[in-house]
Structure formats: C-alpha cells, structure tokens
Amino acid sequence: RAKEDGRDRFCFFEPAMDARMKERHRLERDLRRALADGQFLLNHQPIVAVASGALVGFEALLRWRHPERGMVSPADFIPMAEETGLIVPIGRWVLERACEDAARWGNGLKVAVNVSPKQLADRDFPLAVERALSLSGLAPNLLELEITENALMADVEGAMSMMLRLKSLGCCIAMDDFGTGYSSLGYLRTFPFDKVKIDRSFVQDLASARESGAIVRAVTGLCGSLGITSTAEGVETKEQLALLQAEGCDQAQGYLFGRPAPVEDLPALFARFGLRQGSPPLLPSEDS
Ligand code: C2E
Ligand code: MG
Ligand code: MG
Ligand code: MG
C-alpha cells in the first residue's frame, strides 16, 4: 500500500515539478544572456528630505526587459541571480550604470545602489566600486550602497572589513529594509552605517497601527542620537508623510514622491523639484 501511495504521489507530482524545473532552467538560461544582450535597465526612484521637501537623490532599481516575457520583476530574478552567482557581473553593471547616470545628472544628487550578499562577500567588490567611480567621475560621497542584514549574518568579520574598505573609498552605506531581520539593532551597534531605511511594512500601517508609529518614532530617535540618517520606505500617502515629519524622520521615499522611472523621465522630475540637470541643488541636501 505504502509503495502504491508512493507511486501515486510520484505520478501526480512529477509533471508539475518537471514543468517548474524546466521553467527555472529556461529563466536561468535567459538570465545568463540578458547582460550581454543589453536587456537590463535601471529605474530611479526619488528620495526627498522630509523637513524641506528637497530632492536629495535616487535609488537605482534594476529592471529586466525580457524579449518574450516583458518586464520581469527583481523579486523574480534577483534570487536566481544570487544562487547562480550571476549577481556579481550583473551587480557590476548596475554600479557602473548608476554612477554614470548620477554623474550625468551632475547636480549633486546621490544615487543608491542595492548590494546583494554574494556581492558583499566578493573580495573584488571594492575594486568594482572604485572602477565605477573612476569610469564615471562621480564623487564617492554621492554613491550610497544599500545592504540588508542577511548580507552581514553569514560572516560578520568579513562583512565588517568589507564595509570599512568601502567606507575608505568615501561611499556611504545604508542598511536596507531595517526591522525585517533578526537583529537589526545589534547590527546597528556593530556596523558603521550612515543611513537606515525603515522597511515599508512599518510605514504602511503608520496611520492605523499604534505599534508601527511607536517603532518608527523609536528608530528615528535612535538614528538621531547615533548620527545616522533615517529614511522611510514606501511612503504612499500625505498622512504617512505628516506622521513621519512629526516623528523627525530625515528622508522619505515612495510612490507619493514618484515611482521608479527610466532615466529619460528624470529631467521632468528635476524640474518639478526646481532643479535642472547639470546644476547644483537649490537647497542643500540633508546629508552629504
Ligand atoms: P528595495 O531595495 O527595498 O527597494 C524598494 C522597493 O520598493 C522597490 O521594488 C520599489 O519599487 C518599491 N517601492 C518604492 N516605493 C514604494 C511604495 O510607495 N509602495 C510600494 N508598494 N512599493 C514601493 P522593486 O524595484 O521591485 O525592487 C525589489 C527589490 O529588489 C529591492 O528592494 C531590492 O532588494 C532588489 N533589487 C532591486 N534592484 C536591485 C539591484 O540592482 N541589485 C540587487 N542586488 N537587488 C536589487
Ligand atoms: Mg534598496
Ligand atoms: Mg528597501
Ligand atoms: Mg525591500
């Protein structure tokens, strides 16, 4: 009977698993070609200073324009790029492109680049950063590297020496998705972060859940005392913005200010903020 059950299960699941495996393999094969075929692009999303409303910079977000599938979300290919190690060359491309874009804006705005755990563990990563900076001519303090807790967990000492090397290049380092991991506070004590990005999940129910408000208040307060810039992610409503303002949060990012947009759309966005491409910001940025 048990044998029969086993066989039944085998027969039942096999086609579905097989289809999923094939699908994965297709996606992986396509991902291997995507870089050489120029299928990646960056979208930039504005980050603003909460107190003044000034534009302070952008986060560069990777997009894959697949020839048949259309736009593939990073959630659907970054994990695979991580597993296969393809994130290392892809990440180098992102760095170079983002620095080039920001240098071309030439208006003192920062650009934030997401760095995955595999990249942070790569000994040559600082060389890739140096290369992106020197190729573009971007001032190092205008480049911000966003890392998540899981990039620090596996090898705390390795991550620490990597972070120090990156900081010695003059870049800023942000902790992304703050509050979603196991030990966000512990890492804040151990590592020299310049910025904390409070995860969208806390901002989402800021107006409805007392707990989220209390957490945001505590984190912005803590950042203030530690000299770390606080940034709220996923700000979608004016009500959320008003609450963040009341809590003393430094910066905000979200659909309220703008969705991630292709680089061609940025001049219009600069104009909306009273900036032009190629000229310095009218208002001093919060952190530099
Ligand atoms: P993340 O770094 O936390 O980026 C913020 C994500 O939130 C982006 O999703 C952005 O489009 C989205 N977002 C921004 N404002 C709002 C809002 O007001 N409401 C909502 N609902 N969402 C908002 P996206 O672009 O799909 O990227 C997802 C994740 O993929 C990123 O999360 C990051 O972890 C990863 N990623 C993106 N680009 C890269 C990259 O170049 N390299 C690496 N390693 N990871 C990347
Ligand atoms: Mg990010
Ligand atoms: Mg984030
Ligand atoms: Mg996130």
Short mmCIF file of C-alpha atoms and ligand atoms in Angstrom, two decimals:
data_model
loop_
_atom_site.label_atom_id
_atom_site.label_comp_id
_atom_site.label_asym_id
_atom_site.label_seq_id
_atom_site.Cartn_x
_atom_site.Cartn_y
_atom_site.Cartn_z
CA ARG A 1 0.00 0.00 0.00
CA ALA A 2 2.71 2.36 1.02
CA LYS A 3 4.51 1.53 -2.18
CA GLU A 4 1.38 2.22 -4.16
CA ASP A 5 0.86 5.57 -2.41
CA GLY A 6 4.42 6.45 -3.18
CA ARG A 7 3.96 5.64 -6.81
CA ASP A 8 0.71 7.56 -6.95
CA ARG A 9 2.36 10.58 -5.44
CA PHE A 10 5.24 10.25 -7.84
CA CYS A 11 2.89 10.14 -10.81
CA PHE A 12 0.84 13.03 -9.50
CA PHE A 13 3.66 15.43 -8.67
CA GLU A 14 6.21 14.56 -11.31
CA PRO A 15 4.71 16.50 -14.26
CA ALA A 16 4.21 19.67 -12.21
CA MET A 17 7.72 19.52 -10.71
CA ASP A 18 9.18 18.79 -14.08
CA ALA A 19 7.40 21.80 -15.57
CA ARG A 20 8.66 24.02 -12.77
CA MET A 21 12.23 22.77 -13.17
CA LYS A 22 12.09 23.36 -16.90
CA GLU A 23 10.73 26.83 -16.33
CA ARG A 24 13.56 27.56 -13.90
CA HIS A 25 16.14 26.32 -16.36
CA ARG A 26 14.69 28.46 -19.13
CA LEU A 27 14.78 31.52 -16.90
CA GLU A 28 18.35 30.78 -15.83
CA ARG A 29 19.47 30.31 -19.43
CA ASP A 30 17.79 33.61 -20.36
CA LEU A 31 19.35 35.37 -17.36
CA ARG A 32 22.81 34.25 -18.50
CA ARG A 33 22.25 36.01 -21.81
CA ALA A 34 20.48 39.09 -20.51
CA LEU A 35 23.59 41.08 -19.66
CA ALA A 36 25.36 40.53 -23.00
CA ASP A 37 22.12 41.20 -24.86
CA GLY A 38 21.58 44.53 -23.13
CA GLN A 39 18.25 43.55 -21.59
CA PHE A 40 18.83 45.24 -18.23
CA LEU A 41 17.95 48.80 -17.41
CA LEU A 42 17.78 50.94 -14.32
CA ASN A 43 14.82 52.83 -12.99
CA HIS A 44 15.44 55.60 -10.49
CA GLN A 45 13.14 56.47 -7.62
CA PRO A 46 13.35 59.87 -5.88
CA ILE A 47 14.32 60.25 -2.23
CA VAL A 48 13.36 63.53 -0.55
CA ALA A 49 14.26 65.38 2.64
CA VAL A 50 11.18 65.31 4.88
CA ALA A 51 11.71 68.72 6.50
CA SER A 52 12.41 70.78 3.37
CA GLY A 53 10.79 68.67 0.67
CA ALA A 54 14.03 68.90 -1.33
CA LEU A 55 15.10 66.11 -3.64
CA VAL A 56 18.25 64.52 -2.20
CA GLY A 57 18.82 61.60 -4.52
CA PHE A 58 17.58 58.41 -6.11
CA GLU A 59 17.57 54.69 -5.57
CA ALA A 60 18.59 52.77 -8.68
CA LEU A 61 16.32 49.76 -9.18
CA LEU A 62 17.18 47.03 -11.65
CA ARG A 63 14.74 46.03 -14.38
CA TRP A 64 14.96 43.15 -16.83
CA ARG A 65 13.25 43.62 -20.14
CA HIS A 66 12.82 40.03 -21.28
CA PRO A 67 12.34 39.63 -25.05
CA GLU A 68 9.22 37.45 -24.63
CA ARG A 69 8.04 37.94 -21.08
CA GLY A 70 8.29 41.70 -20.95
CA MET A 71 9.39 43.33 -17.70
CA VAL A 72 10.47 40.79 -15.11
CA SER A 73 10.37 41.98 -11.50
CA PRO A 74 13.58 41.85 -9.45
CA ALA A 75 11.74 39.67 -6.94
CA ASP A 76 11.55 37.05 -9.70
CA PHE A 77 15.16 37.10 -10.88
CA ILE A 78 17.43 38.55 -8.16
CA PRO A 79 17.20 35.36 -6.05
CA MET A 80 18.19 33.28 -9.09
CA ALA A 81 20.99 35.70 -9.92
CA GLU A 82 22.19 35.27 -6.32
CA GLU A 83 22.08 31.45 -6.43
CA THR A 84 23.92 31.24 -9.74
CA GLY A 85 26.48 33.91 -8.87
CA LEU A 86 25.33 35.91 -11.90
CA ILE A 87 24.58 38.76 -9.48
CA VAL A 88 28.31 39.57 -9.40
CA PRO A 89 28.64 40.62 -13.07
CA ILE A 90 25.07 41.98 -13.10
CA GLY A 91 25.83 43.98 -9.95
CA ARG A 92 28.95 45.42 -11.56
CA TRP A 93 26.84 46.58 -14.47
CA VAL A 94 24.32 48.17 -12.08
CA LEU A 95 27.11 50.01 -10.25
CA GLU A 96 28.67 51.35 -13.43
CA ARG A 97 25.34 52.37 -14.95
CA ALA A 98 24.10 54.04 -11.74
CA CYS A 99 27.32 56.02 -11.25
CA GLU A 100 27.29 57.04 -14.91
CA ASP A 101 23.66 58.21 -14.63
CA ALA A 102 24.33 60.21 -11.46
CA ALA A 103 27.48 61.77 -12.89
CA ARG A 104 25.48 62.82 -15.95
CA TRP A 105 22.80 64.49 -13.78
CA GLY A 106 25.68 66.49 -12.40
CA ASN A 107 23.52 68.21 -9.82
CA GLY A 108 24.93 66.82 -6.60
CA LEU A 109 22.15 64.28 -6.13
CA LYS A 110 23.04 60.95 -4.61
CA VAL A 111 22.45 57.56 -6.13
CA ALA A 112 21.75 54.49 -4.01
CA VAL A 113 22.64 51.03 -5.31
CA ASN A 114 21.44 47.73 -3.84
CA VAL A 115 24.21 45.30 -2.99
CA SER A 116 23.37 41.63 -2.53
CA PRO A 117 25.04 39.27 -0.02
CA LYS A 118 27.05 37.49 -2.75
CA GLN A 119 28.49 40.80 -3.91
CA LEU A 120 29.40 41.88 -0.40
CA ALA A 121 31.20 38.59 0.12
CA ASP A 122 33.19 39.06 -3.10
CA ARG A 123 36.73 40.22 -2.30
CA ASP A 124 36.87 42.18 -5.53
CA PHE A 125 33.74 44.17 -4.81
CA PRO A 126 35.61 47.32 -3.67
CA LEU A 127 37.55 47.20 -6.95
CA ALA A 128 34.26 47.16 -8.84
CA VAL A 129 33.11 50.19 -6.84
CA GLU A 130 36.38 52.03 -7.48
CA ARG A 131 36.13 51.25 -11.16
CA ALA A 132 32.54 52.51 -11.38
CA LEU A 133 33.56 55.71 -9.62
CA SER A 134 36.61 56.37 -11.75
CA LEU A 135 34.90 55.48 -15.04
CA SER A 136 32.05 57.87 -14.28
CA GLY A 137 33.93 60.54 -12.39
CA LEU A 138 31.18 60.54 -9.75
CA ALA A 139 32.18 61.94 -6.34
CA PRO A 140 32.36 58.91 -3.99
CA ASN A 141 30.19 60.58 -1.33
CA LEU A 142 27.35 60.65 -3.88
CA LEU A 143 27.30 56.86 -4.05
CA GLU A 144 25.32 55.06 -1.39
CA LEU A 145 25.45 51.29 -1.06
CA GLU A 146 22.36 49.61 0.36
CA ILE A 147 22.86 46.33 2.15
CA THR A 148 20.48 44.11 4.08
CA GLU A 149 21.03 42.25 7.31
CA ASN A 150 21.32 38.87 5.64
CA ALA A 151 24.45 40.13 3.89
CA LEU A 152 26.06 40.60 7.32
CA MET A 153 24.89 37.43 9.04
CA ALA A 154 26.97 34.75 7.36
CA ASP A 155 30.36 36.31 8.10
CA VAL A 156 30.29 39.27 10.48
CA GLU A 157 34.05 39.85 10.44
CA GLY A 158 34.31 39.59 6.67
CA ALA A 159 31.37 41.97 6.28
CA MET A 160 32.96 44.41 8.71
CA SER A 161 36.28 44.57 6.88
CA MET A 162 34.41 44.89 3.58
CA MET A 163 32.37 47.77 4.97
CA LEU A 164 35.47 49.55 6.21
CA ARG A 165 37.11 49.16 2.80
CA LEU A 166 34.03 50.62 1.12
CA LYS A 167 33.86 53.50 3.58
CA SER A 168 37.53 54.24 2.99
CA LEU A 169 36.63 54.80 -0.67
CA GLY A 170 34.33 57.56 0.54
CA CYS A 171 30.97 55.87 -0.15
CA CYS A 172 28.01 55.91 2.20
CA ILE A 173 26.42 52.73 3.48
CA ALA A 174 22.76 52.22 4.24
CA MET A 175 21.00 49.36 6.00
CA ASP A 176 18.07 48.43 3.79
CA ASP A 177 14.72 47.01 4.98
CA PHE A 178 15.50 47.87 8.59
CA GLY A 179 13.41 45.96 11.10
CA THR A 180 12.64 42.91 8.99
CA GLY A 181 15.60 40.77 10.05
CA TYR A 182 16.59 39.05 13.25
CA SER A 183 18.93 41.54 14.78
CA SER A 184 18.58 44.95 13.17
CA LEU A 185 19.54 46.74 16.39
CA GLY A 186 22.53 44.52 17.03
CA TYR A 187 23.90 45.21 13.56
CA LEU A 188 23.36 48.91 14.06
CA ARG A 189 25.62 48.73 17.10
CA THR A 190 28.29 46.69 15.35
CA PHE A 191 28.50 48.22 11.88
CA PRO A 192 29.24 51.82 10.83
CA PHE A 193 26.04 52.58 8.91
CA ASP A 194 25.45 56.09 7.58
CA LYS A 195 21.78 55.53 6.90
CA VAL A 196 18.89 53.31 7.94
CA LYS A 197 16.00 52.62 5.62
CA ILE A 198 12.95 51.78 7.68
CA ASP A 199 11.10 48.97 5.97
CA ARG A 200 7.92 49.72 4.09
CA SER A 201 5.93 47.36 6.32
CA PHE A 202 6.29 49.80 9.25
CA VAL A 203 5.31 52.79 7.12
CA GLN A 204 2.32 51.05 5.57
CA ASP A 205 0.15 50.99 8.68
CA LEU A 206 1.68 54.05 10.31
CA ALA A 207 -1.70 55.79 10.39
CA SER A 208 -3.66 52.78 11.65
CA ALA A 209 -1.41 50.80 13.99
CA ARG A 210 -0.11 52.44 17.15
CA GLU A 211 2.75 49.92 17.29
CA SER A 212 4.17 50.92 13.93
CA GLY A 213 4.12 54.58 14.94
CA ALA A 214 5.96 53.73 18.15
CA ILE A 215 8.56 51.71 16.27
CA VAL A 216 9.15 54.43 13.68
CA ARG A 217 9.48 57.01 16.46
CA ALA A 218 11.97 54.83 18.33
CA VAL A 219 14.07 54.13 15.23
CA THR A 220 14.21 57.78 14.08
CA GLY A 221 15.11 58.81 17.64
CA LEU A 222 17.84 56.21 17.81
CA CYS A 223 19.21 57.21 14.41
CA GLY A 224 19.23 60.83 15.54
CA SER A 225 21.28 60.00 18.63
CA LEU A 226 23.68 57.84 16.65
CA GLY A 227 24.14 60.41 13.87
CA ILE A 228 22.59 58.08 11.30
CA THR A 229 20.23 59.39 8.59
CA SER A 230 16.77 57.82 8.84
CA THR A 231 14.80 57.16 5.68
CA ALA A 232 11.26 55.80 5.43
CA GLU A 233 10.49 53.45 2.54
CA GLY A 234 7.18 53.04 0.75
CA VAL A 235 5.58 56.37 1.65
CA GLU A 236 2.33 56.48 -0.31
CA THR A 237 0.08 58.99 1.47
CA LYS A 238 0.26 62.55 2.76
CA GLU A 239 -0.95 61.27 6.09
CA GLN A 240 2.06 58.96 6.37
CA LEU A 241 4.36 61.83 5.41
CA ALA A 242 2.84 64.09 8.08
CA LEU A 243 3.39 61.41 10.72
CA LEU A 244 6.98 60.88 9.58
CA GLN A 245 7.54 64.61 9.78
CA ALA A 246 6.17 64.61 13.33
CA GLU A 247 8.49 61.74 14.27
CA GLY A 248 11.51 63.61 12.91
CA CYS A 249 12.32 61.16 10.14
CA ASP A 250 15.03 62.65 7.88
CA GLN A 251 14.18 61.34 4.45
CA ALA A 252 11.35 59.58 2.63
CA GLN A 253 10.90 57.51 -0.50
CA GLY A 254 7.73 56.15 -2.05
CA TYR A 255 5.03 56.47 -4.66
CA LEU A 256 3.90 59.76 -3.05
CA PHE A 257 7.03 61.42 -4.45
CA GLY A 258 7.46 59.30 -7.53
CA ARG A 259 7.58 55.75 -8.83
CA PRO A 260 10.82 54.29 -10.09
CA ALA A 261 11.26 55.88 -13.53
CA PRO A 262 13.55 55.43 -16.53
CA VAL A 263 16.43 57.85 -16.79
CA GLU A 264 14.78 59.76 -19.68
CA ASP A 265 11.98 60.84 -17.33
CA LEU A 266 14.31 62.43 -14.79
CA PRO A 267 14.69 65.92 -16.30
CA ALA A 268 10.93 66.42 -15.83
CA LEU A 269 11.27 65.25 -12.25
CA PHE A 270 14.22 67.58 -11.63
CA ALA A 271 12.07 70.44 -12.93
CA ARG A 272 9.26 69.52 -10.55
CA PHE A 273 11.75 69.90 -7.69
CA GLY A 274 13.14 73.17 -9.04
CA LEU A 275 16.37 71.52 -10.21
CA ARG A 276 18.00 71.32 -13.58
CA GLN A 277 20.27 68.69 -14.96
CA GLY A 278 23.86 69.86 -14.62
CA SER A 279 23.32 72.46 -11.91
CA PRO A 280 23.72 72.08 -8.17
CA PRO A 281 20.63 71.72 -5.98
CA LEU A 282 18.93 74.91 -4.87
CA LEU A 283 18.53 73.58 -1.37
CA PRO A 284 21.40 71.94 0.46
CA SER A 285 20.86 68.20 0.78
CA GLU A 286 20.32 66.76 4.24
CA ASP A 287 23.39 64.60 4.38
CA SER A 288 26.38 64.83 2.14
P1 C2E B 1 14.38 47.57 -2.01
O1 C2E B 1 15.83 47.85 -2.15
O2 C2E B 1 13.82 47.61 -0.63
O3 C2E B 1 13.67 48.61 -2.98
C1 C2E B 1 12.43 49.21 -2.72
C2 C2E B 1 11.32 48.50 -3.43
O4 C2E B 1 10.07 49.09 -3.01
C3 C2E B 1 11.34 48.67 -4.95
O5 C2E B 1 10.79 47.49 -5.52
C4 C2E B 1 10.40 49.84 -5.17
O6 C2E B 1 9.84 49.88 -6.46
C5 C2E B 1 9.35 49.56 -4.12
N1 C2E B 1 8.64 50.76 -3.71
C6 C2E B 1 9.10 52.03 -3.61
N2 C2E B 1 8.18 52.88 -3.16
C7 C2E B 1 7.05 52.15 -2.95
C8 C2E B 1 5.73 52.47 -2.47
O7 C2E B 1 5.41 53.61 -2.16
N3 C2E B 1 4.86 51.43 -2.38
C9 C2E B 1 5.19 50.15 -2.73
N4 C2E B 1 4.25 49.20 -2.61
N5 C2E B 1 6.43 49.82 -3.18
C10 C2E B 1 7.35 50.80 -3.28
P2 C2E B 1 11.48 46.76 -6.76
O8 C2E B 1 12.03 47.77 -7.69
O9 C2E B 1 10.51 45.75 -7.27
O10 C2E B 1 12.71 46.02 -6.09
C11 C2E B 1 12.51 45.00 -5.17
C12 C2E B 1 13.81 44.59 -4.51
O11 C2E B 1 14.70 44.02 -5.45
C13 C2E B 1 14.58 45.77 -3.90
O12 C2E B 1 14.03 46.12 -2.64
C14 C2E B 1 15.96 45.16 -3.81
O13 C2E B 1 16.07 44.35 -2.67
C15 C2E B 1 16.01 44.27 -5.03
N6 C2E B 1 16.76 44.97 -6.10
C16 C2E B 1 16.34 45.90 -6.99
N7 C2E B 1 17.36 46.31 -7.78
C17 C2E B 1 18.46 45.62 -7.38
C18 C2E B 1 19.83 45.60 -7.81
O14 C2E B 1 20.28 46.33 -8.68
N8 C2E B 1 20.67 44.73 -7.15
C19 C2E B 1 20.23 43.94 -6.12
N9 C2E B 1 21.10 43.11 -5.54
N10 C2E B 1 18.95 43.95 -5.70
C20 C2E B 1 18.08 44.78 -6.31
MG MG B 2 17.07 49.20 -1.54
MG MG B 3 14.38 48.59 0.94
MG MG B 4 12.87 45.88 0.26
#
